[in-house]
């Protein structure tokens, strides 16, 4: 199986989508964007052994690379539409490719995203990169920079599961709830769309709540108070590691891909209320103060950074 047969067999399913003028098979794909909309584009790369355990299923690798890009589009308030895939493979294992493609198309199919093209190379390490684009109504994109004193800070879903889930892989357990939360993050696309043009600021939590909220605060020139006792924790996480460690994971652990956003409280769209929790407020003075009831929780982790 050469490169071109591989592309034809595994990555050419979407070529007659109405979202494409031309898809896989030429030097470039030609996209058909909805008239009068702004385009938002993101890219995320996963290196085996750095961003996911080398033992992770091919199907989950395919799912996850799409999900984390969907999450970035969601954090911008966009509707995901197109993606391209850059794949560096150690070898062309057909069973692996079949599983990988299944997971990739599964995640893309949840939001109708089409695979428009890509690049396939051989290398010494598995590297998977997806670039994704979406659209939004002009002027409605969500930025990190718009948080204002008095805003309520919300987060979707629960926090800390993925950090504990990553630990599960090291223990040889990849199928329980927490491990699934790492391998198959839920991209909050519907929430992001509901917040477009409404939230003052948004970010997806990939490096950890404290680290990612700090980016919002810096971009917005504001500070925040976090109510640690309000952080949403899953029962599975609490049962597995207890409250103390669960809170550490929730504040410092990455990979949850939940949305953290700020809105003036009365503006929270009713539809998203069931899946979000208010966890604090934006204040005028710089810095982040974490309170657990009456006590201030010391916390100095700044999240995962490459090359640190
Ligand atoms: P070029 O040499 O002009 O860059 P390629 O030979 O790399 O083109 O790719 C041929 C076609 O296959 C292109 O349309 C490209 O977008 C597509 N393609 C290559 N790799 C992938 C992949 N992994 N997934 C989807 N499409 C791919
Ligand atoms: Mg070319």
PDB file of N, CA, C and O in Angstrom, residues 3-51:
ATOM      1  N   UNK A   3       1.464   5.568  -0.420  1.00  0.00           N
ATOM      2  CA  UNK A   3       0.853   6.759   0.174  1.00  0.00           C
ATOM      3  C   UNK A   3      -0.510   7.090  -0.443  1.00  0.00           C
ATOM      4  O   UNK A   3      -1.464   7.414   0.249  1.00  0.00           O
ATOM      5  N   UNK A   4      -0.602   6.959  -1.777  1.00  0.00           N
ATOM      6  CA  UNK A   4      -1.826   7.393  -2.442  1.00  0.00           C
ATOM      7  C   UNK A   4      -2.956   6.400  -2.249  1.00  0.00           C
ATOM      8  O   UNK A   4      -4.115   6.787  -2.093  1.00  0.00           O
ATOM      9  N   UNK A   5      -2.602   5.139  -2.217  1.00  0.00           N
ATOM     10  CA  UNK A   5      -3.634   4.143  -1.939  1.00  0.00           C
ATOM     11  C   UNK A   5      -4.122   4.296  -0.504  1.00  0.00           C
ATOM     12  O   UNK A   5      -5.315   4.170  -0.217  1.00  0.00           O
ATOM     13  N   UNK A   6      -3.191   4.586   0.392  1.00  0.00           N
ATOM     14  CA  UNK A   6      -3.548   4.798   1.802  1.00  0.00           C
ATOM     15  C   UNK A   6      -4.553   5.948   1.933  1.00  0.00           C
ATOM     16  O   UNK A   6      -5.583   5.823   2.604  1.00  0.00           O
ATOM     17  N   UNK A   7      -4.266   7.051   1.261  1.00  0.00           N
ATOM     18  CA  UNK A   7      -5.168   8.212   1.325  1.00  0.00           C
ATOM     19  C   UNK A   7      -6.538   7.855   0.745  1.00  0.00           C
ATOM     20  O   UNK A   7      -7.579   8.157   1.319  1.00  0.00           O
ATOM     21  N   UNK A   8      -6.505   7.173  -0.398  1.00  0.00           N
ATOM     22  CA  UNK A   8      -7.766   6.792  -1.045  1.00  0.00           C
ATOM     23  C   UNK A   8      -8.581   5.868  -0.144  1.00  0.00           C
ATOM     24  O   UNK A   8      -9.779   6.020   0.021  1.00  0.00           O
ATOM     25  N   UNK A   9      -7.897   4.913   0.467  1.00  0.00           N
ATOM     26  CA  UNK A   9      -8.619   3.916   1.255  1.00  0.00           C
ATOM     27  C   UNK A   9      -9.160   4.464   2.558  1.00  0.00           C
ATOM     28  O   UNK A   9     -10.247   4.093   2.997  1.00  0.00           O
ATOM     29  N   UNK A  10      -8.388   5.305   3.221  1.00  0.00           N
ATOM     30  CA  UNK A  10      -8.762   5.663   4.589  1.00  0.00           C
ATOM     31  C   UNK A  10      -9.241   7.097   4.765  1.00  0.00           C
ATOM     32  O   UNK A  10      -9.937   7.397   5.722  1.00  0.00           O
ATOM     33  N   UNK A  11      -8.879   8.001   3.874  1.00  0.00           N
ATOM     34  CA  UNK A  11      -9.147   9.414   4.177  1.00  0.00           C
ATOM     35  C   UNK A  11      -9.860  10.167   3.060  1.00  0.00           C
ATOM     36  O   UNK A  11      -9.709  11.381   2.939  1.00  0.00           O
ATOM     37  N   UNK A  12     -10.636   9.452   2.253  1.00  0.00           N
ATOM     38  CA  UNK A  12     -11.297  10.119   1.122  1.00  0.00           C
ATOM     39  C   UNK A  12     -12.818  10.065   1.197  1.00  0.00           C
ATOM     40  O   UNK A  12     -13.496  10.239   0.205  1.00  0.00           O
ATOM     41  N   UNK A  13     -13.360   9.877   2.378  1.00  0.00           N
ATOM     42  CA  UNK A  13     -14.800   9.642   2.484  1.00  0.00           C
ATOM     43  C   UNK A  13     -15.675  10.862   2.229  1.00  0.00           C
ATOM     44  O   UNK A  13     -16.834  10.722   1.878  1.00  0.00           O
ATOM     45  N   UNK A  14     -15.138  12.054   2.482  1.00  0.00           N
ATOM     46  CA  UNK A  14     -16.007  13.231   2.502  1.00  0.00           C
ATOM     47  C   UNK A  14     -15.979  14.050   1.233  1.00  0.00           C
ATOM     48  O   UNK A  14     -16.481  15.162   1.194  1.00  0.00           O
ATOM     49  N   UNK A  15     -15.371  13.511   0.172  1.00  0.00           N
ATOM     50  CA  UNK A  15     -15.035  14.398  -0.939  1.00  0.00           C
ATOM     51  C   UNK A  15     -16.228  14.995  -1.669  1.00  0.00           C
ATOM     52  O   UNK A  15     -16.084  15.992  -2.357  1.00  0.00           O
ATOM     53  N   UNK A  16     -17.437  14.422  -1.508  1.00  0.00           N
ATOM     54  CA  UNK A  16     -18.566  15.059  -2.216  1.00  0.00           C
ATOM     55  C   UNK A  16     -19.487  15.852  -1.274  1.00  0.00           C
ATOM     56  O   UNK A  16     -20.644  16.052  -1.558  1.00  0.00           O
ATOM     57  N   UNK A  17     -18.943  16.339  -0.182  1.00  0.00           N
ATOM     58  CA  UNK A  17     -19.743  17.161   0.733  1.00  0.00           C
ATOM     59  C   UNK A  17     -20.095  18.505   0.109  1.00  0.00           C
ATOM     60  O   UNK A  17     -19.288  19.097  -0.615  1.00  0.00           O
ATOM     61  N   UNK A  18     -21.288  19.030   0.383  1.00  0.00           N
ATOM     62  CA  UNK A  18     -21.649  20.373  -0.093  1.00  0.00           C
ATOM     63  C   UNK A  18     -20.774  21.482   0.509  1.00  0.00           C
ATOM     64  O   UNK A  18     -20.758  22.603  -0.002  1.00  0.00           O
ATOM     65  N   UNK A  19     -20.052  21.157   1.586  1.00  0.00           N
ATOM     66  CA  UNK A  19     -19.155  22.156   2.182  1.00  0.00           C
ATOM     67  C   UNK A  19     -17.874  22.322   1.366  1.00  0.00           C
ATOM     68  O   UNK A  19     -17.064  23.202   1.644  1.00  0.00           O
ATOM     69  N   UNK A  20     -17.681  21.418   0.370  1.00  0.00           N
ATOM     70  CA  UNK A  20     -16.463  21.452  -0.434  1.00  0.00           C
ATOM     71  C   UNK A  20     -16.781  21.676  -1.902  1.00  0.00           C
ATOM     72  O   UNK A  20     -17.693  21.064  -2.446  1.00  0.00           O
ATOM     73  N   UNK A  21     -15.995  22.556  -2.529  1.00  0.00           N
ATOM     74  CA  UNK A  21     -16.005  22.640  -3.991  1.00  0.00           C
ATOM     75  C   UNK A  21     -15.134  21.499  -4.520  1.00  0.00           C
ATOM     76  O   UNK A  21     -15.484  20.826  -5.482  1.00  0.00           O
ATOM     77  N   UNK A  22     -13.984  21.280  -3.872  1.00  0.00           N
ATOM     78  CA  UNK A  22     -13.098  20.166  -4.203  1.00  0.00           C
ATOM     79  C   UNK A  22     -12.410  19.690  -2.931  1.00  0.00           C
ATOM     80  O   UNK A  22     -11.951  20.519  -2.136  1.00  0.00           O
ATOM     81  N   UNK A  23     -12.360  18.369  -2.734  1.00  0.00           N
ATOM     82  CA  UNK A  23     -11.771  17.823  -1.514  1.00  0.00           C
ATOM     83  C   UNK A  23     -10.453  17.125  -1.776  1.00  0.00           C
ATOM     84  O   UNK A  23      -9.615  17.611  -2.551  1.00  0.00           O
ATOM     85  N   UNK A  24     -10.268  15.969  -1.141  1.00  0.00           N
ATOM     86  CA  UNK A  24      -9.025  15.216  -1.266  1.00  0.00           C
ATOM     87  C   UNK A  24      -8.761  14.856  -2.727  1.00  0.00           C
ATOM     88  O   UNK A  24      -9.671  14.456  -3.450  1.00  0.00           O
ATOM     89  N   UNK A  25      -7.511  15.021  -3.179  1.00  0.00           N
ATOM     90  CA  UNK A  25      -7.151  14.566  -4.514  1.00  0.00           C
ATOM     91  C   UNK A  25      -6.460  15.596  -5.378  1.00  0.00           C
ATOM     92  O   UNK A  25      -5.880  15.246  -6.400  1.00  0.00           O
ATOM     93  N   UNK A  26      -6.495  16.848  -5.003  1.00  0.00           N
ATOM     94  CA  UNK A  26      -5.760  17.855  -5.784  1.00  0.00           C
ATOM     95  C   UNK A  26      -4.692  18.478  -4.886  1.00  0.00           C
ATOM     96  O   UNK A  26      -4.479  18.040  -3.765  1.00  0.00           O
ATOM     97  N   UNK A  27      -4.025  19.508  -5.377  1.00  0.00           N
ATOM     98  CA  UNK A  27      -2.985  20.137  -4.562  1.00  0.00           C
ATOM     99  C   UNK A  27      -3.565  20.821  -3.329  1.00  0.00           C
ATOM    100  O   UNK A  27      -2.899  20.949  -2.313  1.00  0.00           O
ATOM    101  N   UNK A  28      -4.782  21.264  -3.465  1.00  0.00           N
ATOM    102  CA  UNK A  28      -5.437  21.901  -2.328  1.00  0.00           C
ATOM    103  C   UNK A  28      -6.921  21.635  -2.365  1.00  0.00           C
ATOM    104  O   UNK A  28      -7.476  21.298  -3.407  1.00  0.00           O
ATOM    105  N   UNK A  29      -7.574  21.758  -1.224  1.00  0.00           N
ATOM    106  CA  UNK A  29      -9.030  21.654  -1.175  1.00  0.00           C
ATOM    107  C   UNK A  29      -9.623  23.040  -1.387  1.00  0.00           C
ATOM    108  O   UNK A  29      -9.027  24.043  -0.997  1.00  0.00           O
ATOM    109  N   UNK A  30     -10.793  23.095  -2.015  1.00  0.00           N
ATOM    110  CA  UNK A  30     -11.503  24.360  -2.192  1.00  0.00           C
ATOM    111  C   UNK A  30     -12.757  24.290  -1.334  1.00  0.00           C
ATOM    112  O   UNK A  30     -13.579  23.377  -1.488  1.00  0.00           O
ATOM    113  N   UNK A  31     -12.851  25.227  -0.399  1.00  0.00           N
ATOM    114  CA  UNK A  31     -13.930  25.203   0.592  1.00  0.00           C
ATOM    115  C   UNK A  31     -15.077  26.098   0.151  1.00  0.00           C
ATOM    116  O   UNK A  31     -14.865  27.090  -0.546  1.00  0.00           O
ATOM    117  N   UNK A  32     -16.273  25.752   0.578  1.00  0.00           N
ATOM    118  CA  UNK A  32     -17.443  26.574   0.251  1.00  0.00           C
ATOM    119  C   UNK A  32     -18.003  27.145   1.552  1.00  0.00           C
ATOM    120  O   UNK A  32     -18.862  26.536   2.192  1.00  0.00           O
ATOM    121  N   UNK A  33     -17.535  28.325   1.966  1.00  0.00           N
ATOM    122  CA  UNK A  33     -18.026  28.878   3.232  1.00  0.00           C
ATOM    123  C   UNK A  33     -19.407  29.494   3.076  1.00  0.00           C
ATOM    124  O   UNK A  33     -19.730  30.002   2.010  1.00  0.00           O
ATOM    125  N   UNK A  34     -20.221  29.466   4.131  1.00  0.00           N
ATOM    126  CA  UNK A  34     -21.525  30.133   4.074  1.00  0.00           C
ATOM    127  C   UNK A  34     -21.324  31.634   3.857  1.00  0.00           C
ATOM    128  O   UNK A  34     -20.418  32.227   4.439  1.00  0.00           O
ATOM    129  N   UNK A  35     -22.162  32.235   3.037  1.00  0.00           N
ATOM    130  CA  UNK A  35     -21.987  33.652   2.677  1.00  0.00           C
ATOM    131  C   UNK A  35     -22.071  34.553   3.902  1.00  0.00           C
ATOM    132  O   UNK A  35     -22.872  34.334   4.800  1.00  0.00           O
ATOM    133  N   UNK A  36     -21.194  35.538   3.929  1.00  0.00           N
ATOM    134  CA  UNK A  36     -21.287  36.586   4.944  1.00  0.00           C
ATOM    135  C   UNK A  36     -20.839  36.194   6.334  1.00  0.00           C
ATOM    136  O   UNK A  36     -21.115  36.917   7.291  1.00  0.00           O
ATOM    137  N   UNK A  37     -20.166  35.076   6.488  1.00  0.00           N
ATOM    138  CA  UNK A  37     -19.730  34.646   7.823  1.00  0.00           C
ATOM    139  C   UNK A  37     -18.228  34.869   7.968  1.00  0.00           C
ATOM    140  O   UNK A  37     -17.492  34.863   6.985  1.00  0.00           O
ATOM    141  N   UNK A  38     -17.775  35.042   9.192  1.00  0.00           N
ATOM    142  CA  UNK A  38     -16.340  35.067   9.453  1.00  0.00           C
ATOM    143  C   UNK A  38     -15.849  33.635   9.614  1.00  0.00           C
ATOM    144  O   UNK A  38     -16.592  32.756  10.046  1.00  0.00           O
ATOM    145  N   UNK A  39     -14.578  33.415   9.269  1.00  0.00           N
ATOM    146  CA  UNK A  39     -13.985  32.090   9.428  1.00  0.00           C
ATOM    147  C   UNK A  39     -13.036  32.102  10.620  1.00  0.00           C
ATOM    148  O   UNK A  39     -12.316  33.079  10.848  1.00  0.00           O
ATOM    149  N   UNK A  40     -13.032  31.013  11.362  1.00  0.00           N
ATOM    150  CA  UNK A  40     -12.103  30.852  12.478  1.00  0.00           C
ATOM    151  C   UNK A  40     -11.319  29.571  12.219  1.00  0.00           C
ATOM    152  O   UNK A  40     -11.892  28.581  11.762  1.00  0.00           O
ATOM    153  N   UNK A  41     -10.018  29.607  12.453  1.00  0.00           N
ATOM    154  CA  UNK A  41      -9.221  28.423  12.149  1.00  0.00           C
ATOM    155  C   UNK A  41      -8.268  28.096  13.297  1.00  0.00           C
ATOM    156  O   UNK A  41      -7.744  29.004  13.955  1.00  0.00           O
ATOM    157  N   UNK A  42      -8.091  26.814  13.559  1.00  0.00           N
ATOM    158  CA  UNK A  42      -7.286  26.342  14.690  1.00  0.00           C
ATOM    159  C   UNK A  42      -6.461  25.139  14.246  1.00  0.00           C
ATOM    160  O   UNK A  42      -6.746  24.527  13.203  1.00  0.00           O
ATOM    161  N   UNK A  43      -5.441  24.812  14.995  1.00  0.00           N
ATOM    162  CA  UNK A  43      -4.673  23.596  14.719  1.00  0.00           C
ATOM    163  C   UNK A  43      -4.141  23.051  16.030  1.00  0.00           C
ATOM    164  O   UNK A  43      -3.820  23.810  16.942  1.00  0.00           O
ATOM    165  N   UNK A  44      -4.102  21.739  16.127  1.00  0.00           N
ATOM    166  CA  UNK A  44      -3.539  21.084  17.303  1.00  0.00           C
ATOM    167  C   UNK A  44      -2.796  19.832  16.876  1.00  0.00           C
ATOM    168  O   UNK A  44      -3.256  19.098  15.999  1.00  0.00           O
ATOM    169  N   UNK A  45      -1.654  19.618  17.505  1.00  0.00           N
ATOM    170  CA  UNK A  45      -0.806  18.466  17.191  1.00  0.00           C
ATOM    171  C   UNK A  45      -0.679  17.574  18.413  1.00  0.00           C
ATOM    172  O   UNK A  45      -0.576  18.069  19.533  1.00  0.00           O
ATOM    173  N   UNK A  46      -0.690  16.280  18.191  1.00  0.00           N
ATOM    174  CA  UNK A  46      -0.425  15.333  19.283  1.00  0.00           C
ATOM    175  C   UNK A  46       0.773  14.455  18.903  1.00  0.00           C
ATOM    176  O   UNK A  46       0.769  13.806  17.859  1.00  0.00           O
ATOM    177  N   UNK A  47       1.784  14.468  19.760  1.00  0.00           N
ATOM    178  CA  UNK A  47       2.971  13.646  19.573  1.00  0.00           C
ATOM    179  C   UNK A  47       2.849  12.434  20.504  1.00  0.00           C
ATOM    180  O   UNK A  47       2.617  12.606  21.707  1.00  0.00           O
ATOM    181  N   UNK A  48       2.985  11.241  19.941  1.00  0.00           N
ATOM    182  CA  UNK A  48       2.881  10.022  20.761  1.00  0.00           C
ATOM    183  C   UNK A  48       3.896  10.059  21.886  1.00  0.00           C
ATOM    184  O   UNK A  48       5.061  10.394  21.674  1.00  0.00           O
ATOM    185  N   UNK A  49       3.435   9.752  23.087  1.00  0.00           N
ATOM    186  CA  UNK A  49       4.333   9.734  24.240  1.00  0.00           C
ATOM    187  C   UNK A  49       4.445  11.078  24.937  1.00  0.00           C
ATOM    188  O   UNK A  49       4.857  11.145  26.088  1.00  0.00           O
ATOM    189  N   UNK A  50       4.065  12.154  24.245  1.00  0.00           N
ATOM    190  CA  UNK A  50       4.080  13.489  24.863  1.00  0.00           C
ATOM    191  C   UNK A  50       2.662  13.932  25.203  1.00  0.00           C
ATOM    192  O   UNK A  50       2.392  14.363  26.319  1.00  0.00           O
ATOM    193  N   UNK A  51       1.758  13.795  24.230  1.00  0.00           N
ATOM    194  CA  UNK A  51       0.381  14.260  24.430  1.00  0.00           C
ATOM    195  C   UNK A  51      -0.598  13.137  24.709  1.00  0.00           C
ATOM    196  O   UNK A  51      -1.733  13.389  25.081  1.00  0.00           O
TER     197      UNK A  51
END
